[in-house]
Amino acid sequence: MDTPVAIPVLSGPPPASAGDELRALLRLAIPLAAANLLQMAVYAIDVIFVARLGPVELAASTLGVYLYSVMMWAMSGLVGACAPVIAAELGARRHAVRQVRRSFRMAMWLSVLATLPFIVVLAMGERLMLLADQDPVVAARAGAFLDILLFAMIPAVASTAMRVTASALGRAGWATAVTAMALAVNLAGNWLLVFGNAGFPALGLEGSAISSVVTSVAMMLAYVAILRFDPKIRRYRLFGNWWRSEWSRLREIVKLGVPIALIFTLEGALFSAAGFLMGLIGVEQVGAHALALQIAAIAFQVPFGVAQAATIRVGMAYGAGDHRWVGRAGWVALGVGIGFMGVTASLLWGFPRLALSLYIDVDAPANAALVGLALQYLVIAALFQLFDGAQTVAAGVLRGVQDTRMPMVIAAFGYWVVGFGACIWLGFGLHWQGIGIWIGLAIGLAVVSALLVWRWSSRERLGLLPAPSAR
């Protein structure tokens, strides 16, 4: 049985104004967004090194990472459901130590048990690529890449569970530090193993996969050390009685987390499916899609960090039963996320070639076709920045009030009925090819963002709020 420990509640008093809420939000969001950006830099290193191996290796890496990322996103959503649960426990201002520990423990269990089936799927990577009618040479290389990368999944998911727990407990800054460490590890790993520097073997694509595995394990071990020795967290004894089951809490996290996982999967799978559609057009289209998507995804990491922070802030208000605090926290987060994406949309629209030059030599004659395609896709990416920021923050604030089922339905409809349908119709029906596929992505994001923001604005009428606190 978990032993109670006297620990002060971390939620603090409700903010007195929107300015107070903004400052509280930014204290969480800035380190989380910084960590997300650093994580993108980790992924960018892989792209930068692999892109120099040639278009076949880049396409293989791209398709392999798409498959891996969809599953990783799903698992991150599942175990990340412990964040709103922990936030609500803290916001209720009751003695929450035991409850926090139970939530964390079951999230860690899920990071292993629920990930195993996905590892089996990744082991069949080449077969899946061939079923998707991809180039056989690319499929073979992607399969070899995934045979190594699959070992990164459990440590990566466990790191997510530990990261969101530390953030909910008020220590979001560690996410930035750990991800910065991961960036250094992955840079060194790629430099040593892809081209064989400092006496190491030149392993090419496989070397990049090995580097990713090493990086994931390093992140997991770093978070274990933080949760055990950080003075503000270790008092929770989060790894205490790690073998003890808490089935009711596991069911609670799964009930909340499965829709979140499906939302992440539906969105991630849409972009991955767009990559596979590009593969039906040509290898260069896949590479251009990967580069443009990588650049667009960098901007997305800031509102995604805001969404992660908003889930915690709104979750605390939800646990406290404070309706005004819930509304203030949600609207402040939406304003920050959408405002930031307005800035990035302007920059991406005005300087797409500069952004692309961070990844490849835009003046090299051999890259002319790839650059031309990527620049076209980036113009459209600039247009959907606002929609992307709105939908991710709106989903985050709804998670704070533990509303995940209907957002899942909205995501399924918006991304796959509207968005993917538009990709196919515009890309192949109207023969707009890659441009049509990217316009379809923008349409899907626009529909999802509009419906999620409407649901948030109607939260009281829809019965999404808890009974007001008597305090």
GROMACS .gro file of C-alpha atoms in nm:
model
  471
    1MET     CA    1   0.000   0.000   0.000
    2ASP     CA    2   0.127   0.348  -0.087
    3THR     CA    3   0.229   0.547   0.220
    4PRO     CA    4   0.098   0.907   0.246
    5VAL     CA    5   0.364   1.176   0.253
    6ALA     CA    6   0.304   1.538   0.348
    7ILE     CA    7   0.389   1.742   0.041
    8PRO     CA    8   0.259   2.090  -0.042
    9VAL     CA    9   0.014   2.114  -0.330
   10LEU     CA   10   0.176   2.249  -0.646
   11SER     CA   11  -0.125   2.408  -0.811
   12GLY     CA   12  -0.116   2.740  -0.624
   13PRO     CA   13  -0.405   2.988  -0.605
   14PRO     CA   14  -0.626   3.053  -0.908
   15PRO     CA   15  -0.498   3.343  -1.123
   16ALA     CA   16  -0.660   3.675  -1.046
   17SER     CA   17  -0.645   3.801  -1.406
   18ALA     CA   18  -0.571   3.699  -1.762
   19GLY     CA   19  -0.222   3.844  -1.718
   20ASP     CA   20  -0.159   3.619  -1.419
   21GLU     CA   21  -0.282   3.320  -1.616
   22LEU     CA   22  -0.062   3.417  -1.910
   23ARG     CA   23   0.246   3.426  -1.689
   24ALA     CA   24   0.157   3.090  -1.531
   25LEU     CA   25   0.095   2.939  -1.875
   26LEU     CA   26   0.424   3.068  -2.015
   27ARG     CA   27   0.621   2.929  -1.720
   28LEU     CA   28   0.506   2.587  -1.833
   29ALA     CA   29   0.479   2.643  -2.207
   30ILE     CA   30   0.819   2.800  -2.275
   31PRO     CA   31   1.031   2.506  -2.153
   32LEU     CA   32   0.791   2.256  -2.312
   33ALA     CA   33   0.796   2.440  -2.645
   34ALA     CA   34   1.175   2.467  -2.624
   35ALA     CA   35   1.194   2.092  -2.564
   36ASN     CA   36   0.966   2.030  -2.861
   37LEU     CA   37   1.183   2.247  -3.084
   38LEU     CA   38   1.494   2.069  -2.966
   39GLN     CA   39   1.322   1.737  -3.039
   40MET     CA   40   1.259   1.858  -3.392
   41ALA     CA   41   1.627   1.943  -3.414
   42VAL     CA   42   1.699   1.583  -3.312
   43TYR     CA   43   1.483   1.463  -3.603
   44ALA     CA   44   1.631   1.725  -3.835
   45ILE     CA   45   1.979   1.588  -3.772
   46ASP     CA   46   1.865   1.252  -3.904
   47VAL     CA   47   1.721   1.416  -4.216
   48ILE     CA   48   2.032   1.627  -4.274
   49PHE     CA   49   2.266   1.328  -4.257
   50VAL     CA   50   2.044   1.083  -4.446
   51ALA     CA   51   1.962   1.336  -4.720
   52ARG     CA   52   2.329   1.329  -4.816
   53LEU     CA   53   2.309   0.954  -4.878
   54GLY     CA   54   2.086   1.005  -5.182
   55PRO     CA   55   1.715   1.018  -5.276
   56VAL     CA   56   1.651   0.645  -5.223
   57GLU     CA   57   1.790   0.648  -4.869
   58LEU     CA   58   1.603   0.971  -4.791
   59ALA     CA   59   1.277   0.823  -4.920
   60ALA     CA   60   1.334   0.501  -4.721
   61SER     CA   61   1.410   0.694  -4.404
   62THR     CA   62   1.108   0.920  -4.460
   63LEU     CA   63   0.862   0.635  -4.507
   64GLY     CA   64   1.010   0.439  -4.217
   65VAL     CA   65   0.990   0.737  -3.984
   66TYR     CA   66   0.631   0.802  -4.094
   67LEU     CA   67   0.531   0.453  -3.983
   68TYR     CA   68   0.730   0.475  -3.660
   69SER     CA   69   0.601   0.824  -3.583
   70VAL     CA   70   0.235   0.731  -3.619
   71MET     CA   71   0.278   0.459  -3.359
   72MET     CA   72   0.493   0.678  -3.137
   73TRP     CA   73   0.234   0.954  -3.149
   74ALA     CA   74  -0.036   0.707  -3.051
   75MET     CA   75   0.159   0.582  -2.752
   76SER     CA   76   0.251   0.935  -2.648
   77GLY     CA   77  -0.117   1.022  -2.640
   78LEU     CA   78  -0.201   0.713  -2.438
   79VAL     CA   79   0.060   0.752  -2.165
   80GLY     CA   80   0.033   1.132  -2.177
   81ALA     CA   81  -0.323   1.100  -2.048
   82CYS     CA   82  -0.171   1.084  -1.701
   83ALA     CA   83  -0.101   1.461  -1.730
   84PRO     CA   84  -0.464   1.584  -1.707
   85VAL     CA   85  -0.535   1.320  -1.442
   86ILE     CA   86  -0.241   1.436  -1.227
   87ALA     CA   87  -0.327   1.803  -1.289
   88ALA     CA   88  -0.686   1.750  -1.176
   89GLU     CA   89  -0.565   1.569  -0.864
   90LEU     CA   90  -0.339   1.862  -0.778
   91GLY     CA   91  -0.606   2.119  -0.862
   92ALA     CA   92  -0.855   1.954  -0.629
   93ARG     CA   93  -0.618   2.056  -0.346
   94ARG     CA   94  -0.663   1.728  -0.169
   95HIS     CA   95  -0.377   1.511  -0.046
   96ALA     CA   96  -0.271   1.402  -0.394
   97VAL     CA   97   0.065   1.229  -0.340
   98ARG     CA   98  -0.067   0.876  -0.346
   99GLN     CA   99  -0.289   0.949  -0.646
  100VAL     CA  100  -0.004   1.107  -0.842
  101ARG     CA  101   0.217   0.809  -0.775
  102ARG     CA  102  -0.051   0.565  -0.887
  103SER     CA  103  -0.117   0.758  -1.208
  104PHE     CA  104   0.253   0.768  -1.292
  105ARG     CA  105   0.301   0.400  -1.216
  106MET     CA  106   0.019   0.292  -1.447
  107ALA     CA  107   0.142   0.523  -1.722
  108MET     CA  108   0.481   0.354  -1.701
  109TRP     CA  109   0.317   0.012  -1.718
  110LEU     CA  110   0.137   0.121  -2.033
  111SER     CA  111   0.460   0.248  -2.186
  112VAL     CA  112   0.580  -0.112  -2.198
  113LEU     CA  113   0.269  -0.330  -2.229
  114ALA     CA  114   0.083  -0.126  -2.489
  115THR     CA  115   0.395  -0.065  -2.700
  116LEU     CA  116   0.481  -0.431  -2.762
  117PRO     CA  117   0.217  -0.488  -3.037
  118PHE     CA  118   0.344  -0.184  -3.225
  119ILE     CA  119   0.698  -0.322  -3.219
  120VAL     CA  120   0.569  -0.635  -3.391
  121VAL     CA  121   0.412  -0.419  -3.662
  122LEU     CA  122   0.737  -0.226  -3.715
  123ALA     CA  123   0.919  -0.556  -3.761
  124MET     CA  124   0.704  -0.612  -4.071
  125GLY     CA  125   0.801  -0.274  -4.217
  126GLU     CA  126   0.917  -0.390  -4.561
  127ARG     CA  127   0.604  -0.598  -4.615
  128LEU     CA  128   0.382  -0.304  -4.520
  129MET     CA  129   0.568  -0.075  -4.760
  130LEU     CA  130   0.517  -0.322  -5.044
  131LEU     CA  131   0.147  -0.353  -4.958
  132ALA     CA  132   0.131   0.026  -4.988
  133ASP     CA  133   0.270  -0.010  -5.344
  134GLN     CA  134   0.599   0.164  -5.268
  135ASP     CA  135   0.913   0.120  -5.477
  136PRO     CA  136   1.064  -0.223  -5.390
  137VAL     CA  137   1.414  -0.086  -5.341
  138VAL     CA  138   1.287   0.188  -5.113
  139ALA     CA  139   1.070  -0.064  -4.925
  140ALA     CA  140   1.368  -0.293  -4.862
  141ARG     CA  141   1.580  -0.010  -4.728
  142ALA     CA  142   1.293   0.118  -4.511
  143GLY     CA  143   1.246  -0.232  -4.368
  144ALA     CA  144   1.613  -0.257  -4.274
  145PHE     CA  145   1.592   0.087  -4.111
  146LEU     CA  146   1.283  -0.008  -3.907
  147ASP     CA  147   1.436  -0.338  -3.793
  148ILE     CA  148   1.676  -0.127  -3.586
  149LEU     CA  149   1.457   0.174  -3.505
  150LEU     CA  150   1.190  -0.040  -3.336
  151PHE     CA  151   1.422  -0.083  -3.036
  152ALA     CA  152   1.388   0.288  -2.964
  153MET     CA  153   1.014   0.274  -2.907
  154ILE     CA  154   0.981   0.154  -2.546
  155PRO     CA  155   1.244   0.392  -2.406
  156ALA     CA  156   1.095   0.678  -2.609
  157VAL     CA  157   0.741   0.614  -2.479
  158ALA     CA  158   0.864   0.571  -2.121
  159SER     CA  159   1.046   0.903  -2.156
  160THR     CA  160   0.718   1.066  -2.260
  161ALA     CA  161   0.541   0.935  -1.950
  162MET     CA  162   0.819   1.067  -1.726
  163ARG     CA  163   0.834   1.399  -1.908
  164VAL     CA  164   0.463   1.479  -1.874
  165THR     CA  165   0.468   1.376  -1.509
  166ALA     CA  166   0.760   1.605  -1.430
  167SER     CA  167   0.584   1.888  -1.614
  168ALA     CA  168   0.257   1.837  -1.426
  169LEU     CA  169   0.454   1.850  -1.102
  170GLY     CA  170   0.592   2.191  -1.194
  171ARG     CA  171   0.933   2.086  -1.331
  172ALA     CA  172   0.884   2.143  -1.704
  173GLY     CA  173   1.233   2.286  -1.738
  174TRP     CA  174   1.382   1.939  -1.723
  175ALA     CA  175   1.220   1.860  -2.058
  176THR     CA  176   1.436   2.125  -2.222
  177ALA     CA  177   1.755   2.004  -2.056
  178VAL     CA  178   1.700   1.638  -2.142
  179THR     CA  179   1.610   1.710  -2.502
  180ALA     CA  180   1.918   1.931  -2.541
  181MET     CA  181   2.124   1.637  -2.419
  182ALA     CA  182   1.945   1.413  -2.671
  183LEU     CA  183   2.032   1.656  -2.949
  184ALA     CA  184   2.402   1.629  -2.865
  185VAL     CA  185   2.387   1.249  -2.844
  186ASN     CA  186   2.207   1.215  -3.176
  187LEU     CA  187   2.440   1.457  -3.350
  188ALA     CA  188   2.742   1.262  -3.231
  189GLY     CA  189   2.581   0.929  -3.319
  190ASN     CA  190   2.496   1.032  -3.674
  191TRP     CA  191   2.837   1.190  -3.729
  192LEU     CA  192   3.014   0.877  -3.610
  193LEU     CA  193   2.796   0.610  -3.768
  194VAL     CA  194   2.641   0.740  -4.090
  195PHE     CA  195   2.964   0.834  -4.267
  196GLY     CA  196   3.212   0.654  -4.041
  197ASN     CA  197   3.403   0.933  -3.873
  198ALA     CA  198   3.663   0.894  -3.594
  199GLY     CA  199   3.733   0.534  -3.690
  200PHE     CA  200   3.373   0.412  -3.664
  201PRO     CA  201   3.223   0.203  -3.947
  202ALA     CA  202   3.024   0.389  -4.215
  203LEU     CA  203   2.682   0.230  -4.166
  204GLY     CA  204   2.475   0.474  -4.369
  205LEU     CA  205   2.100   0.456  -4.307
  206GLU     CA  206   2.140   0.183  -4.045
  207GLY     CA  207   2.386   0.404  -3.857
  208SER     CA  208   2.122   0.676  -3.829
  209ALA     CA  209   1.876   0.422  -3.686
  210ILE     CA  210   2.131   0.303  -3.428
  211SER     CA  211   2.191   0.664  -3.327
  212SER     CA  212   1.816   0.709  -3.269
  213VAL     CA  213   1.805   0.402  -3.043
  214VAL     CA  214   2.101   0.521  -2.837
  215THR     CA  215   1.943   0.866  -2.806
  216SER     CA  216   1.611   0.726  -2.681
  217VAL     CA  217   1.781   0.513  -2.417
  218ALA     CA  218   1.988   0.811  -2.301
  219MET     CA  219   1.673   1.021  -2.260
  220MET     CA  220   1.499   0.748  -2.061
  221LEU     CA  221   1.792   0.710  -1.822
  222ALA     CA  222   1.814   1.087  -1.778
  223TYR     CA  223   1.447   1.110  -1.681
  224VAL     CA  224   1.482   0.820  -1.437
  225ALA     CA  225   1.763   1.008  -1.264
  226ILE     CA  226   1.559   1.330  -1.255
  227LEU     CA  227   1.249   1.171  -1.105
  228ARG     CA  228   1.458   0.995  -0.843
  229PHE     CA  229   1.683   1.282  -0.738
  230ASP     CA  230   1.510   1.614  -0.815
  231PRO     CA  231   1.434   1.759  -0.467
  232LYS     CA  232   1.083   1.871  -0.565
  233ILE     CA  233   0.990   1.539  -0.725
  234ARG     CA  234   1.174   1.268  -0.532
  235ARG     CA  235   0.944   1.320  -0.232
  236TYR     CA  236   0.669   1.160  -0.439
  237ARG     CA  237   0.873   0.837  -0.458
  238LEU     CA  238   0.733   0.781  -0.806
  239PHE     CA  239   0.914   0.450  -0.855
  240GLY     CA  240   0.797   0.312  -0.521
  241ASN     CA  241   0.607  -0.018  -0.539
  242TRP     CA  242   0.651  -0.017  -0.915
  243TRP     CA  243   0.528  -0.378  -0.934
  244ARG     CA  244   0.193  -0.304  -0.765
  245SER     CA  245  -0.109  -0.292  -0.996
  246GLU     CA  246  -0.375  -0.021  -0.976
  247TRP     CA  247  -0.634  -0.151  -1.220
  248SER     CA  248  -0.894   0.119  -1.160
  249ARG     CA  249  -0.637   0.389  -1.228
  250LEU     CA  250  -0.508   0.201  -1.533
  251ARG     CA  251  -0.862   0.189  -1.670
  252GLU     CA  252  -0.906   0.560  -1.603
  253ILE     CA  253  -0.590   0.650  -1.796
  254VAL     CA  254  -0.678   0.412  -2.079
  255LYS     CA  255  -1.034   0.550  -2.100
  256LEU     CA  256  -0.901   0.902  -2.128
  257GLY     CA  257  -0.588   0.813  -2.324
  258VAL     CA  258  -0.722   0.591  -2.602
  259PRO     CA  259  -0.916   0.877  -2.766
  260ILE     CA  260  -0.610   1.102  -2.729
  261ALA     CA  261  -0.396   0.832  -2.887
  262LEU     CA  262  -0.643   0.799  -3.172
  263ILE     CA  263  -0.649   1.176  -3.225
  264PHE     CA  264  -0.269   1.182  -3.246
  265THR     CA  265  -0.278   0.877  -3.473
  266LEU     CA  266  -0.542   1.022  -3.701
  267GLU     CA  267  -0.346   1.343  -3.745
  268GLY     CA  268  -0.006   1.179  -3.775
  269ALA     CA  269  -0.141   0.913  -4.007
  270LEU     CA  270  -0.291   1.179  -4.232
  271PHE     CA  271   0.050   1.334  -4.294
  272SER     CA  272   0.210   0.990  -4.322
  273ALA     CA  273  -0.057   0.880  -4.569
  274ALA     CA  274   0.012   1.196  -4.768
  275GLY     CA  275   0.374   1.084  -4.784
  276PHE     CA  276   0.267   0.747  -4.920
  277LEU     CA  277   0.047   0.922  -5.176
  278MET     CA  278   0.355   1.118  -5.278
  279GLY     CA  279   0.533   0.786  -5.322
  280LEU     CA  280   0.276   0.695  -5.587
  281ILE     CA  281   0.383   1.003  -5.782
  282GLY     CA  282   0.761   0.975  -5.752
  283VAL     CA  283   1.067   0.949  -5.526
  284GLU     CA  284   1.149   1.321  -5.556
  285GLN     CA  285   0.797   1.412  -5.443
  286VAL     CA  286   0.848   1.205  -5.129
  287GLY     CA  287   1.173   1.385  -5.051
  288ALA     CA  288   1.022   1.729  -5.116
  289HIS     CA  289   0.722   1.644  -4.900
  290ALA     CA  290   0.951   1.531  -4.619
  291LEU     CA  291   1.156   1.850  -4.628
  292ALA     CA  292   0.855   2.082  -4.642
  293LEU     CA  293   0.679   1.891  -4.367
  294GLN     CA  294   0.989   1.901  -4.150
  295ILE     CA  295   1.003   2.279  -4.177
  296ALA     CA  296   0.630   2.323  -4.112
  297ALA     CA  297   0.654   2.089  -3.814
  298ILE     CA  298   0.918   2.309  -3.650
  299ALA     CA  299   0.671   2.596  -3.620
  300PHE     CA  300   0.405   2.355  -3.490
  301GLN     CA  301   0.616   2.266  -3.187
  302VAL     CA  302   0.548   2.599  -3.012
  303PRO     CA  303   0.166   2.578  -3.010
  304PHE     CA  304   0.203   2.209  -2.927
  305GLY     CA  305   0.403   2.312  -2.620
  306VAL     CA  306   0.131   2.566  -2.538
  307ALA     CA  307  -0.127   2.287  -2.573
  308GLN     CA  308   0.068   2.063  -2.334
  309ALA     CA  309   0.089   2.345  -2.081
  310ALA     CA  310  -0.279   2.432  -2.133
  311THR     CA  311  -0.382   2.075  -2.054
  312ILE     CA  312  -0.212   2.108  -1.716
  313ARG     CA  313  -0.345   2.460  -1.642
  314VAL     CA  314  -0.701   2.380  -1.748
  315GLY     CA  315  -0.675   2.044  -1.569
  316MET     CA  316  -0.588   2.215  -1.241
  317ALA     CA  317  -0.883   2.453  -1.281
  318TYR     CA  318  -1.106   2.158  -1.365
  319GLY     CA  319  -0.995   1.971  -1.054
  320ALA     CA  320  -1.058   2.283  -0.846
  321GLY     CA  321  -1.410   2.313  -0.989
  322ASP     CA  322  -1.345   2.677  -1.085
  323HIS     CA  323  -1.537   2.754  -1.405
  324ARG     CA  324  -1.394   3.104  -1.449
  325TRP     CA  325  -1.041   2.972  -1.414
  326VAL     CA  326  -1.115   2.698  -1.670
  327GLY     CA  327  -1.237   2.954  -1.924
  328ARG     CA  328  -0.954   3.198  -1.861
  329ALA     CA  329  -0.687   2.930  -1.890
  330GLY     CA  330  -0.831   2.796  -2.214
  331TRP     CA  331  -0.880   3.125  -2.394
  332VAL     CA  332  -0.537   3.258  -2.293
  333ALA     CA  333  -0.376   2.943  -2.433
  334LEU     CA  334  -0.571   2.968  -2.759
  335GLY     CA  335  -0.467   3.330  -2.801
  336VAL     CA  336  -0.101   3.249  -2.747
  337GLY     CA  337  -0.100   2.949  -2.983
  338ILE     CA  338  -0.287   3.114  -3.270
  339GLY     CA  339  -0.094   3.439  -3.234
  340PHE     CA  340   0.240   3.265  -3.259
  341MET     CA  341   0.137   3.071  -3.568
  342GLY     CA  342   0.030   3.394  -3.734
  343VAL     CA  343   0.389   3.514  -3.703
  344THR     CA  344   0.540   3.191  -3.834
  345ALA     CA  345   0.296   3.182  -4.125
  346SER     CA  346   0.421   3.525  -4.233
  347LEU     CA  347   0.785   3.418  -4.207
  348LEU     CA  348   0.729   3.093  -4.396
  349TRP     CA  349   0.539   3.275  -4.669
  350GLY     CA  350   0.808   3.538  -4.708
  351PHE     CA  351   1.126   3.331  -4.677
  352PRO     CA  352   1.058   2.970  -4.787
  353ARG     CA  353   1.389   2.935  -4.972
  354LEU     CA  354   1.586   3.041  -4.666
  355ALA     CA  355   1.406   2.781  -4.454
  356LEU     CA  356   1.476   2.510  -4.709
  357SER     CA  357   1.845   2.602  -4.726
  358LEU     CA  358   1.884   2.482  -4.366
  359TYR     CA  359   1.845   2.126  -4.492
  360ILE     CA  360   1.986   2.105  -4.844
  361ASP     CA  361   2.194   2.306  -5.091
  362VAL     CA  362   1.916   2.495  -5.272
  363ASP     CA  363   2.156   2.611  -5.545
  364ALA     CA  364   2.291   2.269  -5.643
  365PRO     CA  365   2.171   2.169  -5.992
  366ALA     CA  366   2.112   1.813  -5.875
  367ASN     CA  367   1.856   1.940  -5.621
  368ALA     CA  368   1.667   2.168  -5.861
  369ALA     CA  369   1.358   1.948  -5.899
  370LEU     CA  370   1.347   1.867  -5.525
  371VAL     CA  371   1.377   2.236  -5.431
  372GLY     CA  372   1.111   2.344  -5.680
  373LEU     CA  373   0.859   2.099  -5.540
  374ALA     CA  374   0.941   2.174  -5.175
  375LEU     CA  375   0.903   2.550  -5.228
  376GLN     CA  376   0.553   2.497  -5.368
  377TYR     CA  377   0.455   2.285  -5.069
  378LEU     CA  378   0.596   2.540  -4.824
  379VAL     CA  379   0.372   2.815  -4.962
  380ILE     CA  380   0.068   2.603  -4.878
  381ALA     CA  381   0.219   2.508  -4.541
  382ALA     CA  382   0.230   2.878  -4.456
  383LEU     CA  383  -0.143   2.899  -4.519
  384PHE     CA  384  -0.241   2.624  -4.276
  385GLN     CA  385  -0.019   2.742  -3.988
  386LEU     CA  386  -0.309   2.921  -3.817
  387PHE     CA  387  -0.537   2.619  -3.847
  388ASP     CA  388  -0.266   2.389  -3.713
  389GLY     CA  389  -0.203   2.610  -3.410
  390ALA     CA  390  -0.575   2.645  -3.336
  391GLN     CA  391  -0.652   2.274  -3.355
  392THR     CA  392  -0.366   2.156  -3.136
  393VAL     CA  393  -0.430   2.412  -2.858
  394ALA     CA  394  -0.807   2.356  -2.873
  395ALA     CA  395  -0.750   1.982  -2.836
  396GLY     CA  396  -0.516   2.054  -2.542
  397VAL     CA  397  -0.764   2.267  -2.350
  398LEU     CA  398  -1.038   2.010  -2.410
  399ARG     CA  399  -0.810   1.741  -2.267
  400GLY     CA  400  -0.781   1.959  -1.959
  401VAL     CA  401  -1.154   1.919  -1.897
  402GLN     CA  402  -1.108   1.548  -1.975
  403ASP     CA  403  -1.307   1.571  -2.298
  404THR     CA  404  -1.143   1.337  -2.546
  405ARG     CA  405  -1.412   1.121  -2.710
  406MET     CA  406  -1.587   1.382  -2.922
  407PRO     CA  407  -1.258   1.547  -3.025
  408MET     CA  408  -1.160   1.201  -3.150
  409VAL     CA  409  -1.475   1.187  -3.365
  410ILE     CA  410  -1.404   1.538  -3.493
  411ALA     CA  411  -1.048   1.438  -3.581
  412ALA     CA  412  -1.166   1.127  -3.766
  413PHE     CA  413  -1.416   1.326  -3.969
  414GLY     CA  414  -1.199   1.630  -4.038
  415TYR     CA  415  -0.873   1.455  -4.112
  416TRP     CA  416  -0.988   1.147  -4.294
  417VAL     CA  417  -1.330   1.213  -4.447
  418VAL     CA  418  -1.261   1.574  -4.544
  419GLY     CA  419  -0.881   1.605  -4.545
  420PHE     CA  420  -0.773   1.274  -4.696
  421GLY     CA  421  -1.067   1.277  -4.932
  422ALA     CA  422  -0.957   1.619  -5.055
  423CYS     CA  423  -0.598   1.494  -5.093
  424ILE     CA  424  -0.707   1.213  -5.323
  425TRP     CA  425  -0.957   1.420  -5.520
  426LEU     CA  426  -0.729   1.719  -5.572
  427GLY     CA  427  -0.406   1.520  -5.609
  428PHE     CA  428  -0.528   1.246  -5.842
  429GLY     CA  429  -0.884   1.328  -5.948
  430LEU     CA  430  -0.792   1.678  -6.065
  431HIS     CA  431  -0.430   1.573  -6.135
  432TRP     CA  432  -0.283   1.851  -5.919
  433GLN     CA  433  -0.041   1.591  -5.780
  434GLY     CA  434   0.164   1.710  -5.480
  435ILE     CA  435   0.006   2.056  -5.468
  436GLY     CA  436  -0.340   1.899  -5.451
  437ILE     CA  437  -0.230   1.670  -5.168
  438TRP     CA  438  -0.100   1.964  -4.964
  439ILE     CA  439  -0.417   2.169  -5.023
  440GLY     CA  440  -0.613   1.868  -4.899
  441LEU     CA  441  -0.407   1.866  -4.580
  442ALA     CA  442  -0.487   2.235  -4.526
  443ILE     CA  443  -0.858   2.174  -4.573
  444GLY     CA  444  -0.859   1.893  -4.317
  445LEU     CA  445  -0.679   2.108  -4.058
  446ALA     CA  446  -0.922   2.396  -4.115
  447VAL     CA  447  -1.228   2.177  -4.051
  448VAL     CA  448  -1.083   2.019  -3.736
  449SER     CA  449  -0.971   2.351  -3.589
  450ALA     CA  450  -1.311   2.513  -3.647
  451LEU     CA  451  -1.502   2.227  -3.484
  452LEU     CA  452  -1.270   2.198  -3.182
  453VAL     CA  453  -1.277   2.572  -3.110
  454TRP     CA  454  -1.656   2.565  -3.137
  455ARG     CA  455  -1.671   2.277  -2.889
  456TRP     CA  456  -1.450   2.464  -2.642
  457SER     CA  457  -1.661   2.780  -2.670
  458SER     CA  458  -1.973   2.568  -2.604
  459ARG     CA  459  -1.821   2.376  -2.310
  460GLU     CA  460  -2.077   2.489  -2.053
  461ARG     CA  461  -2.380   2.423  -2.272
  462LEU     CA  462  -2.238   2.080  -2.361
  463GLY     CA  463  -2.193   1.987  -1.994
  464LEU     CA  464  -1.815   1.954  -2.008
  465LEU     CA  465  -1.748   2.141  -1.681
  466PRO     CA  466  -1.743   1.992  -1.329
  467ALA     CA  467  -1.972   2.098  -1.048
  468PRO     CA  468  -1.853   2.436  -0.911
  469SER     CA  469  -1.631   2.412  -0.604
  470ALA     CA  470  -1.786   2.514  -0.274
  471ARG     CA  471  -1.458   2.675  -0.167
   0.00000   0.00000   0.00000
